[in-house]
PDB file of C-alpha atoms (C1' of nucleotides) in Angstrom:
ATOM      1  CA  MET A   1       6.065  -0.725  -5.121  1.00  0.00           C
ATOM      2  CA  PRO A   2       3.868  -3.744  -4.462  1.00  0.00           C
ATOM      3  CA  GLU A   3       1.195  -2.935  -1.893  1.00  0.00           C
ATOM      4  CA  LEU A   4      -2.166  -4.657  -1.481  1.00  0.00           C
ATOM      5  CA  PRO A   5      -3.675  -3.847  -4.930  1.00  0.00           C
ATOM      6  CA  GLU A   6      -0.514  -4.887  -6.762  1.00  0.00           C
ATOM      7  CA  VAL A   7      -0.235  -8.153  -4.788  1.00  0.00           C
ATOM      8  CA  GLU A   8      -3.908  -8.902  -5.432  1.00  0.00           C
ATOM      9  CA  VAL A   9      -3.373  -8.418  -9.185  1.00  0.00           C
ATOM     10  CA  VAL A  10      -0.518 -10.939  -8.993  1.00  0.00           C
ATOM     11  CA  ARG A  11      -2.648 -13.351  -6.941  1.00  0.00           C
ATOM     12  CA  ARG A  12      -5.381 -13.276  -9.596  1.00  0.00           C
ATOM     13  CA  GLY A  13      -2.815 -14.013 -12.268  1.00  0.00           C
ATOM     14  CA  LEU A  14      -1.449 -16.952 -10.322  1.00  0.00           C
ATOM     15  CA  GLU A  15      -4.974 -18.264  -9.770  1.00  0.00           C
ATOM     16  CA  ARG A  16      -5.508 -18.351 -13.509  1.00  0.00           C
ATOM     17  CA  TRP A  17      -2.132 -19.643 -14.685  1.00  0.00           C
ATOM     18  CA  VAL A  18      -0.598 -21.634 -11.811  1.00  0.00           C
ATOM     19  CA  GLY A  19      -3.346 -22.904  -9.484  1.00  0.00           C
ATOM     20  CA  GLY A  20      -3.832 -26.672  -9.692  1.00  0.00           C
ATOM     21  CA  ARG A  21      -0.529 -27.333 -11.482  1.00  0.00           C
ATOM     22  CA  THR A  22       1.986 -29.846 -10.154  1.00  0.00           C
ATOM     23  CA  VAL A  23       5.594 -28.854  -9.507  1.00  0.00           C
ATOM     24  CA  ALA A  24       8.056 -30.817 -11.637  1.00  0.00           C
ATOM     25  CA  ASP A  25      11.248 -29.020 -10.603  1.00  0.00           C
ATOM     26  CA  VAL A  26      12.503 -25.912  -8.863  1.00  0.00           C
ATOM     27  CA  GLU A  27      15.720 -24.049  -9.579  1.00  0.00           C
ATOM     28  CA  VAL A  28      17.074 -21.587  -6.996  1.00  0.00           C
ATOM     29  CA  LEU A  29      19.486 -19.176  -8.678  1.00  0.00           C
ATOM     30  CA  HIS A  30      20.022 -16.877  -5.670  1.00  0.00           C
ATOM     31  CA  PRO A  31      20.062 -18.430  -2.170  1.00  0.00           C
ATOM     32  CA  ARG A  32      18.779 -15.238  -0.535  1.00  0.00           C
ATOM     33  CA  ALA A  33      15.524 -15.553  -2.471  1.00  0.00           C
ATOM     34  CA  VAL A  34      14.609 -18.590  -0.322  1.00  0.00           C
ATOM     35  CA  ARG A  35      13.756 -17.080   3.044  1.00  0.00           C
ATOM     36  CA  ARG A  36      13.692 -18.481   6.581  1.00  0.00           C
ATOM     37  CA  HIS A  37      14.526 -22.005   5.405  1.00  0.00           C
ATOM     38  CA  LEU A  38      17.259 -23.260   7.728  1.00  0.00           C
ATOM     39  CA  ALA A  39      17.600 -26.553   5.855  1.00  0.00           C
ATOM     40  CA  GLY A  40      18.704 -24.631   2.774  1.00  0.00           C
ATOM     41  CA  ALA A  41      17.619 -24.185  -0.807  1.00  0.00           C
ATOM     42  CA  ASP A  42      18.093 -27.846  -1.756  1.00  0.00           C
ATOM     43  CA  ASP A  43      15.641 -28.922   0.936  1.00  0.00           C
ATOM     44  CA  PHE A  44      13.203 -26.231  -0.212  1.00  0.00           C
ATOM     45  CA  VAL A  45      13.358 -27.631  -3.739  1.00  0.00           C
ATOM     46  CA  HIS A  46      12.927 -31.217  -2.532  1.00  0.00           C
ATOM     47  CA  ARG A  47       9.838 -30.347  -0.494  1.00  0.00           C
ATOM     48  CA  LEU A  48       8.065 -28.713  -3.432  1.00  0.00           C
ATOM     49  CA  LYS A  49       8.627 -31.372  -6.062  1.00  0.00           C
ATOM     50  CA  GLY A  50       5.604 -33.483  -6.912  1.00  0.00           C
ATOM     51  CA  HIS A  51       3.107 -31.299  -5.042  1.00  0.00           C
ATOM     52  CA  ALA A  52       0.221 -29.502  -6.729  1.00  0.00           C
ATOM     53  CA  PHE A  53      -0.436 -25.840  -5.942  1.00  0.00           C
ATOM     54  CA  GLY A  54      -3.869 -25.052  -4.553  1.00  0.00           C
ATOM     55  CA  ALA A  55      -5.715 -21.769  -5.109  1.00  0.00           C
ATOM     56  CA  PRO A  56      -3.452 -18.809  -4.271  1.00  0.00           C
ATOM     57  CA  MET A  57      -4.421 -16.849  -1.157  1.00  0.00           C
ATOM     58  CA  ARG A  58      -3.489 -13.379   0.077  1.00  0.00           C
ATOM     59  CA  ARG A  59      -3.352 -11.426   3.310  1.00  0.00           C
ATOM     60  CA  GLY A  60      -2.116  -7.864   3.019  1.00  0.00           C
ATOM     61  CA  LYS A  61       1.077  -7.901   0.977  1.00  0.00           C
ATOM     62  CA  TYR A  62       1.723 -11.611   1.512  1.00  0.00           C
ATOM     63  CA  LEU A  63       0.451 -14.262  -0.853  1.00  0.00           C
ATOM     64  CA  TRP A  64       0.771 -17.998  -0.607  1.00  0.00           C
ATOM     65  CA  LEU A  65       0.214 -21.134  -2.627  1.00  0.00           C
ATOM     66  CA  PRO A  66      -1.038 -24.078  -0.545  1.00  0.00           C
ATOM     67  CA  LEU A  67       0.689 -27.368  -1.345  1.00  0.00           C
ATOM     68  CA  ALA A  68      -1.890 -30.104  -1.823  1.00  0.00           C
ATOM     69  CA  ASP A  69      -1.690 -33.033   0.630  1.00  0.00           C
ATOM     70  CA  SER A  70       1.028 -31.456   2.767  1.00  0.00           C
ATOM     71  CA  GLY A  71      -0.502 -28.996   5.256  1.00  0.00           C
ATOM     72  CA  SER A  72       2.068 -26.432   4.184  1.00  0.00           C
ATOM     73  CA  SER A  73       2.276 -23.488   1.791  1.00  0.00           C
ATOM     74  CA  VAL A  74       4.778 -21.599  -0.301  1.00  0.00           C
ATOM     75  CA  LEU A  75       4.690 -18.047   1.010  1.00  0.00           C
ATOM     76  CA  ALA A  76       5.738 -15.153  -1.229  1.00  0.00           C
ATOM     77  CA  HIS A  77       6.544 -11.577  -0.388  1.00  0.00           C
ATOM     78  CA  LEU A  78       7.490  -9.253  -3.229  1.00  0.00           C
ATOM     79  CA  GLY A  79       9.414  -6.806  -1.062  1.00  0.00           C
ATOM     80  CA  MET A  80      10.066  -3.691  -3.096  1.00  0.00           C
ATOM     81  CA  SER A  81      10.989  -5.087  -6.456  1.00  0.00           C
ATOM     82  CA  GLY A  82       9.825  -8.717  -6.540  1.00  0.00           C
ATOM     83  CA  GLN A  83       7.889 -10.078  -9.506  1.00  0.00           C
ATOM     84  CA  LEU A  84       6.115 -13.399 -10.032  1.00  0.00           C
ATOM     85  CA  LEU A  85       5.980 -13.993 -13.770  1.00  0.00           C
ATOM     86  CA  VAL A  86       4.452 -16.751 -15.870  1.00  0.00           C
ATOM     87  CA  LYS A  87       6.693 -17.208 -18.904  1.00  0.00           C
ATOM     88  CA  THR A  88       7.235 -19.811 -21.583  1.00  0.00           C
ATOM     89  CA  GLN A  89      10.232 -22.017 -20.882  1.00  0.00           C
ATOM     90  CA  GLN A  90      11.911 -20.602 -23.991  1.00  0.00           C
ATOM     91  CA  ALA A  91      11.581 -16.957 -22.912  1.00  0.00           C
ATOM     92  CA  PRO A  92      14.949 -15.247 -22.254  1.00  0.00           C
ATOM     93  CA  GLU A  93      16.060 -15.206 -18.613  1.00  0.00           C
ATOM     94  CA  GLU A  94      15.500 -11.970 -16.736  1.00  0.00           C
ATOM     95  CA  LYS A  95      18.634 -10.301 -15.375  1.00  0.00           C
ATOM     96  CA  HIS A  96      17.451 -10.744 -11.783  1.00  0.00           C
ATOM     97  CA  LEU A  97      15.814 -14.146 -12.080  1.00  0.00           C
ATOM     98  CA  ARG A  98      16.077 -15.726  -8.605  1.00  0.00           C
ATOM     99  CA  ILE A  99      13.827 -18.822  -8.637  1.00  0.00           C
ATOM    100  CA  ARG A 100      12.282 -20.849 -11.442  1.00  0.00           C
ATOM    101  CA  VAL A 101       9.423 -23.349 -10.944  1.00  0.00           C
ATOM    102  CA  ARG A 102       8.693 -25.821 -13.739  1.00  0.00           C
ATOM    103  CA  PHE A 103       5.431 -27.750 -13.909  1.00  0.00           C
ATOM    104  CA  GLU A 104       4.260 -31.125 -15.112  1.00  0.00           C
ATOM    105  CA  ASP A 105       1.980 -30.258 -18.009  1.00  0.00           C
ATOM    106  CA  ALA A 106      -1.440 -31.865 -17.814  1.00  0.00           C
ATOM    107  CA  ALA A 107      -4.617 -31.853 -19.857  1.00  0.00           C
ATOM    108  CA  GLY A 108      -6.611 -28.773 -18.883  1.00  0.00           C
ATOM    109  CA  ASP A 109      -3.619 -26.608 -17.998  1.00  0.00           C
ATOM    110  CA  ALA A 110      -4.386 -23.009 -18.854  1.00  0.00           C
ATOM    111  CA  ALA A 111      -0.872 -22.402 -20.139  1.00  0.00           C
ATOM    112  CA  PRO A 112       1.051 -25.595 -20.936  1.00  0.00           C
ATOM    113  CA  GLY A 113       4.759 -25.109 -21.515  1.00  0.00           C
ATOM    114  CA  THR A 114       4.945 -22.171 -19.120  1.00  0.00           C
ATOM    115  CA  GLU A 115       6.877 -21.819 -15.876  1.00  0.00           C
ATOM    116  CA  LEU A 116       6.698 -19.568 -12.820  1.00  0.00           C
ATOM    117  CA  ARG A 117       9.609 -17.181 -12.263  1.00  0.00           C
ATOM    118  CA  PHE A 118      10.463 -15.144  -9.208  1.00  0.00           C
ATOM    119  CA  VAL A 119      12.440 -12.098 -10.331  1.00  0.00           C
ATOM    120  CA  ASP A 120      13.738  -9.555  -7.810  1.00  0.00           C
ATOM    121  CA  GLN A 121      16.186  -6.744  -8.429  1.00  0.00           C
ATOM    122  CA  ARG A 122      16.761  -5.702  -4.806  1.00  0.00           C
ATOM    123  CA  THR A 123      16.167  -9.110  -3.183  1.00  0.00           C
ATOM    124  CA  PHE A 124      14.018  -7.666  -0.401  1.00  0.00           C
ATOM    125  CA  GLY A 125      11.405 -10.239  -1.287  1.00  0.00           C
ATOM    126  CA  GLY A 126      11.514 -14.005  -1.436  1.00  0.00           C
ATOM    127  CA  LEU A 127       9.742 -17.348  -1.224  1.00  0.00           C
ATOM    128  CA  SER A 128       9.537 -19.548   1.845  1.00  0.00           C
ATOM    129  CA  LEU A 129       7.828 -22.758   2.962  1.00  0.00           C
ATOM    130  CA  HIS A 130       5.712 -22.955   6.121  1.00  0.00           C
ATOM    131  CA  GLU A 131       3.273 -25.138   7.991  1.00  0.00           C
ATOM    132  CA  ASN A 132      -0.305 -23.903   7.908  1.00  0.00           C
ATOM    133  CA  THR A 133      -2.259 -22.890  10.997  1.00  0.00           C
ATOM    134  CA  PRO A 134      -5.727 -24.458  11.480  1.00  0.00           C
ATOM    135  CA  ASP A 135      -7.071 -21.393   9.607  1.00  0.00           C
ATOM    136  CA  GLY A 136      -4.988 -22.342   6.567  1.00  0.00           C
ATOM    137  CA  LEU A 137      -2.604 -19.426   7.103  1.00  0.00           C
ATOM    138  CA  PRO A 138       1.186 -19.908   6.928  1.00  0.00           C
ATOM    139  CA  ASP A 139       2.279 -19.873  10.577  1.00  0.00           C
ATOM    140  CA  VAL A 140       4.827 -17.047  10.218  1.00  0.00           C
ATOM    141  CA  ILE A 141       2.158 -14.551   9.146  1.00  0.00           C
ATOM    142  CA  ALA A 142      -0.318 -15.368  11.886  1.00  0.00           C
ATOM    143  CA  HIS A 143       0.495 -11.966  13.435  1.00  0.00           C
ATOM    144  CA  ILE A 144      -0.405 -10.075  10.231  1.00  0.00           C
ATOM    145  CA  ALA A 145      -3.751  -8.308  10.597  1.00  0.00           C
ATOM    146  CA  ARG A 146      -6.551  -8.709   8.111  1.00  0.00           C
ATOM    147  CA  ASP A 147      -6.489  -6.131   5.328  1.00  0.00           C
ATOM    148  CA  PRO A 148      -9.210  -3.503   4.787  1.00  0.00           C
ATOM    149  CA  LEU A 149     -10.603  -5.304   1.720  1.00  0.00           C
ATOM    150  CA  ASP A 150     -11.111  -8.475   3.789  1.00  0.00           C
ATOM    151  CA  PRO A 151     -14.845  -8.856   4.608  1.00  0.00           C
ATOM    152  CA  LEU A 152     -13.843  -9.958   8.118  1.00  0.00           C
ATOM    153  CA  PHE A 153     -11.756  -6.845   8.827  1.00  0.00           C
ATOM    154  CA  ASP A 154     -13.047  -5.429  12.120  1.00  0.00           C
ATOM    155  CA  ASP A 155     -13.430  -1.627  11.856  1.00  0.00           C
ATOM    156  CA  GLU A 156     -14.338  -1.251  15.533  1.00  0.00           C
ATOM    157  CA  ALA A 157     -11.323  -3.275  16.725  1.00  0.00           C
ATOM    158  CA  PHE A 158      -9.083  -1.142  14.515  1.00  0.00           C
ATOM    159  CA  HIS A 159     -10.571   2.029  15.991  1.00  0.00           C
ATOM    160  CA  GLN A 160     -10.018   0.781  19.537  1.00  0.00           C
ATOM    161  CA  ALA A 161      -6.415  -0.135  18.662  1.00  0.00           C
ATOM    162  CA  LEU A 162      -5.852   3.405  17.367  1.00  0.00           C
ATOM    163  CA  ARG A 163      -7.283   4.876  20.568  1.00  0.00           C
ATOM    164  CA  ARG A 164      -5.017   2.703  22.733  1.00  0.00           C
ATOM    165  CA  SER A 165      -1.810   3.438  20.800  1.00  0.00           C
ATOM    166  CA  ARG A 166       0.559   6.279  21.532  1.00  0.00           C
ATOM    167  CA  THR A 167       1.610   6.708  17.936  1.00  0.00           C
ATOM    168  CA  THR A 168       0.755   8.747  14.863  1.00  0.00           C
ATOM    169  CA  ILE A 169      -1.650   7.841  12.097  1.00  0.00           C
ATOM    170  CA  LYS A 170       0.774   7.066   9.274  1.00  0.00           C
ATOM    171  CA  ARG A 171       2.861   4.819  11.502  1.00  0.00           C
ATOM    172  CA  ALA A 172      -0.340   3.022  12.460  1.00  0.00           C
ATOM    173  CA  LEU A 173      -1.394   2.596   8.818  1.00  0.00           C
ATOM    174  CA  LEU A 174       1.980   1.022   8.034  1.00  0.00           C
ATOM    175  CA  ASN A 175       1.856  -1.264  11.078  1.00  0.00           C
ATOM    176  CA  GLN A 176       0.921  -4.591   9.480  1.00  0.00           C
ATOM    177  CA  SER A 177      -0.203  -6.050  12.797  1.00  0.00           C
ATOM    178  CA  LEU A 178      -2.929  -3.369  13.040  1.00  0.00           C
ATOM    179  CA  ILE A 179      -4.004  -3.210   9.391  1.00  0.00           C
ATOM    180  CA  SER A 180      -2.229  -4.988   6.553  1.00  0.00           C
ATOM    181  CA  GLY A 181      -1.635  -4.173   2.915  1.00  0.00           C
ATOM    182  CA  VAL A 182      -1.072  -0.424   3.303  1.00  0.00           C
ATOM    183  CA  GLY A 183       2.326   0.897   2.225  1.00  0.00           C
ATOM    184  CA  ASN A 184       3.820   4.349   1.835  1.00  0.00           C
ATOM    185  CA  ILE A 185       1.985   5.201  -1.387  1.00  0.00           C
ATOM    186  CA  TYR A 186      -1.558   4.298  -0.362  1.00  0.00           C
ATOM    187  CA  ALA A 187      -1.048   5.698   3.150  1.00  0.00           C
ATOM    188  CA  ASP A 188      -0.251   9.117   1.649  1.00  0.00           C
ATOM    189  CA  GLU A 189      -3.155   8.852  -0.800  1.00  0.00           C
ATOM    190  CA  ALA A 190      -5.711   7.870   1.865  1.00  0.00           C
ATOM    191  CA  LEU A 191      -4.498  10.593   4.262  1.00  0.00           C
ATOM    192  CA  TRP A 192      -4.747  13.213   1.502  1.00  0.00           C
ATOM    193  CA  ARG A 193      -8.314  12.102   0.709  1.00  0.00           C
ATOM    194  CA  ALA A 194      -9.191  12.201   4.422  1.00  0.00           C
ATOM    195  CA  ARG A 195      -7.481  15.620   4.871  1.00  0.00           C
ATOM    196  CA  LEU A 196      -5.390  14.191   7.686  1.00  0.00           C
ATOM    197  CA  HIS A 197      -1.783  15.087   8.485  1.00  0.00           C
ATOM    198  CA  TYR A 198       0.495  12.065   8.788  1.00  0.00           C
ATOM    199  CA  GLU A 199       1.647  13.092  12.279  1.00  0.00           C
ATOM    200  CA  ARG A 200      -1.815  13.233  13.843  1.00  0.00           C
ATOM    201  CA  PRO A 201      -1.878  11.186  17.089  1.00  0.00           C
ATOM    202  CA  THR A 202      -4.098   8.124  16.784  1.00  0.00           C
ATOM    203  CA  ALA A 203      -5.367   8.563  20.356  1.00  0.00           C
ATOM    204  CA  THR A 204      -7.305  11.662  19.192  1.00  0.00           C
ATOM    205  CA  PHE A 205      -9.320   9.742  16.601  1.00  0.00           C
ATOM    206  CA  THR A 206     -13.087   9.697  17.000  1.00  0.00           C
ATOM    207  CA  ARG A 207     -15.052   6.740  15.663  1.00  0.00           C
ATOM    208  CA  PRO A 208     -16.476   8.717  12.683  1.00  0.00           C
ATOM    209  CA  ARG A 209     -12.932   9.875  11.837  1.00  0.00           C
ATOM    210  CA  THR A 210     -11.670   6.278  11.803  1.00  0.00           C
ATOM    211  CA  VAL A 211     -14.615   5.100   9.703  1.00  0.00           C
ATOM    212  CA  GLN A 212     -14.046   7.935   7.242  1.00  0.00           C
ATOM    213  CA  LEU A 213     -10.332   7.147   6.942  1.00  0.00           C
ATOM    214  CA  LEU A 214     -10.982   3.436   6.409  1.00  0.00           C
ATOM    215  CA  GLY A 215     -13.438   4.379   3.673  1.00  0.00           C
ATOM    216  CA  HIS A 216     -10.743   6.358   1.899  1.00  0.00           C
ATOM    217  CA  VAL A 217      -8.217   3.538   2.305  1.00  0.00           C
ATOM    218  CA  ARG A 218     -10.681   1.136   0.694  1.00  0.00           C
ATOM    219  CA  ASP A 219     -11.634   3.575  -2.061  1.00  0.00           C
ATOM    220  CA  VAL A 220      -8.062   4.253  -3.130  1.00  0.00           C
ATOM    221  CA  MET A 221      -7.164   0.560  -3.063  1.00  0.00           C
ATOM    222  CA  ASN A 222     -10.224  -0.460  -5.061  1.00  0.00           C
ATOM    223  CA  ALA A 223      -9.526   2.296  -7.601  1.00  0.00           C
ATOM    224  CA  ALA A 224      -5.935   1.078  -7.984  1.00  0.00           C
ATOM    225  CA  LEU A 225      -7.079  -2.532  -8.259  1.00  0.00           C
ATOM    226  CA  SER A 226      -9.479  -1.655 -11.071  1.00  0.00           C
ATOM    227  CA  VAL A 227      -6.620  -0.394 -13.269  1.00  0.00           C
ATOM    228  CA  GLY A 228      -4.060  -3.059 -12.403  1.00  0.00           C
ATOM    229  CA  GLY A 229      -2.195  -1.293  -9.574  1.00  0.00           C
ATOM    230  CA  THR A 230       0.470   1.396  -9.469  1.00  0.00           C
ATOM    231  CA  SER A 231       3.658   1.181 -11.542  1.00  0.00           C
ATOM    232  CA  PHE A 232       6.303   3.908 -11.609  1.00  0.00           C
ATOM    233  CA  ASP A 233       8.749   1.828 -13.584  1.00  0.00           C
ATOM    234  CA  SER A 234       9.179  -1.780 -14.619  1.00  0.00           C
ATOM    235  CA  LEU A 235       9.616  -2.906 -10.995  1.00  0.00           C
ATOM    236  CA  TYR A 236       5.957  -3.749 -10.513  1.00  0.00           C
ATOM    237  CA  VAL A 237       4.171  -5.817 -13.168  1.00  0.00           C
ATOM    238  CA  ASN A 238       1.483  -8.501 -13.193  1.00  0.00           C
ATOM    239  CA  VAL A 239       2.277 -12.158 -13.945  1.00  0.00           C
ATOM    240  CA  ASN A 240       2.260 -11.383 -17.662  1.00  0.00           C
ATOM    241  CA  GLY A 241       4.793  -8.579 -17.233  1.00  0.00           C
ATOM    242  CA  GLU A 242       2.266  -5.750 -17.769  1.00  0.00           C
ATOM    243  CA  SER A 243       2.280  -2.506 -15.735  1.00  0.00           C
ATOM    244  CA  GLY A 244      -0.715  -0.970 -13.943  1.00  0.00           C
ATOM    245  CA  TYR A 245      -1.965   2.549 -14.571  1.00  0.00           C
ATOM    246  CA  PHE A 246      -2.865   3.955 -11.143  1.00  0.00           C
ATOM    247  CA  ASP A 247       0.270   6.171 -11.002  1.00  0.00           C
ATOM    248  CA  ARG A 248      -1.642   8.525 -13.344  1.00  0.00           C
ATOM    249  CA  SER A 249      -4.376   8.884 -10.703  1.00  0.00           C
ATOM    250  CA  LEU A 250      -2.204   9.577  -7.647  1.00  0.00           C
ATOM    251  CA  ASP A 251      -3.203  12.766  -5.805  1.00  0.00           C
ATOM    252  CA  ALA A 252      -0.377  12.965  -3.261  1.00  0.00           C
ATOM    253  CA  TYR A 253       2.486  10.508  -3.660  1.00  0.00           C
ATOM    254  CA  GLY A 254       5.330  11.819  -5.837  1.00  0.00           C
ATOM    255  CA  ARG A 255       3.659  15.223  -6.436  1.00  0.00           C
ATOM    256  CA  GLU A 256       6.097  17.519  -4.602  1.00  0.00           C
ATOM    257  CA  ASP A 257       5.684  21.189  -5.717  1.00  0.00           C
ATOM    258  CA  GLU A 258       2.716  20.284  -7.935  1.00  0.00           C
ATOM    259  CA  PRO A 259      -0.620  21.996  -7.109  1.00  0.00           C
ATOM    260  CA  CYS A 260      -2.955  20.195  -4.721  1.00  0.00           C
ATOM    261  CA  ARG A 261      -5.865  18.871  -6.774  1.00  0.00           C
ATOM    262  CA  ARG A 262      -8.297  20.308  -4.177  1.00  0.00           C
ATOM    263  CA  CYS A 263      -6.959  23.755  -3.314  1.00  0.00           C
ATOM    264  CA  GLY A 264      -4.031  24.439  -5.661  1.00  0.00           C
ATOM    265  CA  THR A 265      -1.456  24.847  -2.872  1.00  0.00           C
ATOM    266  CA  PRO A 266       1.927  23.340  -3.829  1.00  0.00           C
ATOM    267  CA  MET A 267       2.255  19.829  -2.382  1.00  0.00           C
ATOM    268  CA  ARG A 268       5.127  19.174  -0.011  1.00  0.00           C
ATOM    269  CA  ARG A 269       7.446  16.279   0.642  1.00  0.00           C
ATOM    270  CA  ARG A 270       8.945  15.662   4.065  1.00  0.00           C
ATOM    271  CA  PRO A 271      11.543  13.043   5.040  1.00  0.00           C
ATOM    272  CA  TRP A 272       9.836  10.566   7.296  1.00  0.00           C
ATOM    273  CA  MET A 273      11.144   7.272   8.736  1.00  0.00           C
ATOM    274  CA  ASN A 274      13.832   6.927   6.061  1.00  0.00           C
ATOM    275  CA  ARG A 275      11.206   7.496   3.370  1.00  0.00           C
ATOM    276  CA  SER A 276       9.035  10.391   2.240  1.00  0.00           C
ATOM    277  CA  SER A 277       5.614  11.735   3.104  1.00  0.00           C
ATOM    278  CA  TYR A 278       3.702  13.800   0.551  1.00  0.00           C
ATOM    279  CA  PHE A 279       0.909  16.087   1.746  1.00  0.00           C
ATOM    280  CA  CYS A 280      -0.920  19.358   1.127  1.00  0.00           C
ATOM    281  CA  PRO A 281       0.114  21.916   3.763  1.00  0.00           C
ATOM    282  CA  ARG A 282      -3.287  23.601   3.526  1.00  0.00           C
ATOM    283  CA  CYS A 283      -5.702  20.653   3.385  1.00  0.00           C
ATOM    284  CA  GLN A 284      -3.690  18.520   5.807  1.00  0.00           C
ATOM    285  CA  ARG A 285      -2.805  20.770   8.722  1.00  0.00           C
ATOM    286  CA  PRO A 286      -0.234  19.448  11.192  1.00  0.00           C
ATOM    287  CA  PRO A 287      -1.562  18.688  14.676  1.00  0.00           C
ATOM    288  CA  ARG A 288      -1.122  21.371  17.318  1.00  0.00           C
ATOM    289  CA  ALA A 289       1.930  20.765  19.504  1.00  0.00           C
ATOM    290  CA  SER A 290       0.832  19.409  22.847  1.00  0.00           C
TER     291      SER A 290
ATOM    292  C1'  DT B  17       5.483  -4.319  26.499  1.00  0.00           C
ATOM    293  C1'  DG B  18       5.115  -1.068  23.068  1.00  0.00           C
ATOM    294  C1'  DG B  19       7.366   2.299  20.185  1.00  0.00           C
ATOM    295  C1'  DT B  20      11.482   3.559  17.368  1.00  0.00           C
ATOM    296  C1'  DT B  21      15.502   2.958  14.518  1.00  0.00           C
ATOM    297  C1'  DG B  22      18.616   1.068  11.265  1.00  0.00           C
ATOM    298  C1'  DA B  23      20.203  -2.741   8.208  1.00  0.00           C
ATOM    299  C1'  DC B  24      19.262  -5.163   4.271  1.00  0.00           C
ATOM    300  C1'  DC B  25      19.688  -4.534  -1.136  1.00  0.00           C
ATOM    301  C1'  DT B  26      20.610  -2.696  -6.142  1.00  0.00           C
ATOM    302  C1'  DG B  27      19.724   0.383  -9.995  1.00  0.00           C
ATOM    303  C1'  DA B  28      18.819   5.082 -11.347  1.00  0.00           C
ATOM    304  C1'  DT B  29      20.082   9.669 -11.030  1.00  0.00           C
ATOM    305  C1'  DG B  30      22.599  13.868 -10.234  1.00  0.00           C
ATOM    306  C1'  DG B  31      26.744  16.388  -9.057  1.00  0.00           C
ATOM    307  C1'  DC B  32      31.482  16.979  -9.656  1.00  0.00           C
TER     308       DC B  32
ATOM    309  C1'  DT C   3      33.536   9.540 -18.980  1.00  0.00           C
ATOM    310  C1'  DG C   4      33.868   7.841 -14.495  1.00  0.00           C
ATOM    311  C1'  DC C   5      33.369   8.034  -9.694  1.00  0.00           C
ATOM    312  C1'  DC C   6      30.714   8.843  -5.659  1.00  0.00           C
ATOM    313  C1'  DA C   7      26.667  10.001  -2.855  1.00  0.00           C
ATOM    314  C1'  DT C   8      21.903   9.782  -2.479  1.00  0.00           C
ATOM    315  C1'  DC C   9      17.381   7.919  -2.932  1.00  0.00           C
ATOM    316  C1'  DA C  10      13.658   4.523  -3.308  1.00  0.00           C
ATOM    317  C1'  DG C  11      10.936   1.481   0.923  1.00  0.00           C
ATOM    318  C1'  DG C  12       8.814  -3.368   3.469  1.00  0.00           C
ATOM    319  C1'  DT C  13      10.210  -6.120   7.070  1.00  0.00           C
ATOM    320  C1'  DC C  14      12.353  -7.448  11.176  1.00  0.00           C
ATOM    321  C1'  DA C  15      15.864  -7.586  14.768  1.00  0.00           C
ATOM    322  C1'  DA C  16      17.751  -4.782  18.089  1.00  0.00           C
ATOM    323  C1'  DC C  17      17.359  -1.194  20.997  1.00  0.00           C
ATOM    324  C1'  DC C  18      15.177   2.139  24.256  1.00  0.00           C
TER     325       DC C  18
END
DNA sequence: TGGTTGACCTGATGGC
DNA sequence: TGCCATCAGGTCAACC
């Protein structure tokens, strides 16, 4: 599932193949793939035509392409199964192709004759168009916190937010207004590395504990990024349709009944918030009931 | 106001 | 072989 490392891999691909190119035409094949656009898909198409894409940007799991000379951006969220692919115009259509963007070819294009495709099996993701804030951020994601790989992420502010909250640590890690980019997979991986149970109350966190956890979050994300992200199936791929390899390095997620790589105890899976949490019952002791 | 829950969505899988 | 239930999970509106 696309979390921060996977989205960053896609952003880098877009930077290489799409940045600087001018939109010739847009085809919306599934109206739901255009999000939050009250004027409809036709208006979305009209507003993109003739504009050049600037350098792609990312915050957490969101990425956006600024539209030159417009003060607005095309915002993309991949949801659970979204893909942004750069394909030749002759390439066969994907079964779940939702939006196609064609470009005006120009001298210097890295990949003339190619187009950008948004493919999404479950249609949890989509593209949308928004005005930029003075910081250059699409206005609808102004509430999204910086992600832990952002040099301006404030560790101390995050620690204070944990101390103030009456919640548990995995909920906090998935709260995109506290820290962005972390999803179910990397939350479980970071908590396993930090030997923390997912139900531990955030109000009990000491500053060293928070710093240690953030270090593990960053380590696991950087490790995933270095091998192209995590792919369990064909649902996550980079812009060239290639899978990442980090699933082979996962220590917690998806390892129910397999031995913990630290102590050998069988890993457990517990239903949690309509999803699953994977943990080692020995290394990650549940908090004492208060 | 902050925390929690369920709907959205479709393909894969397993049980009968 | 076909039908049905279940599962996967990020976001956000609605609810408490």
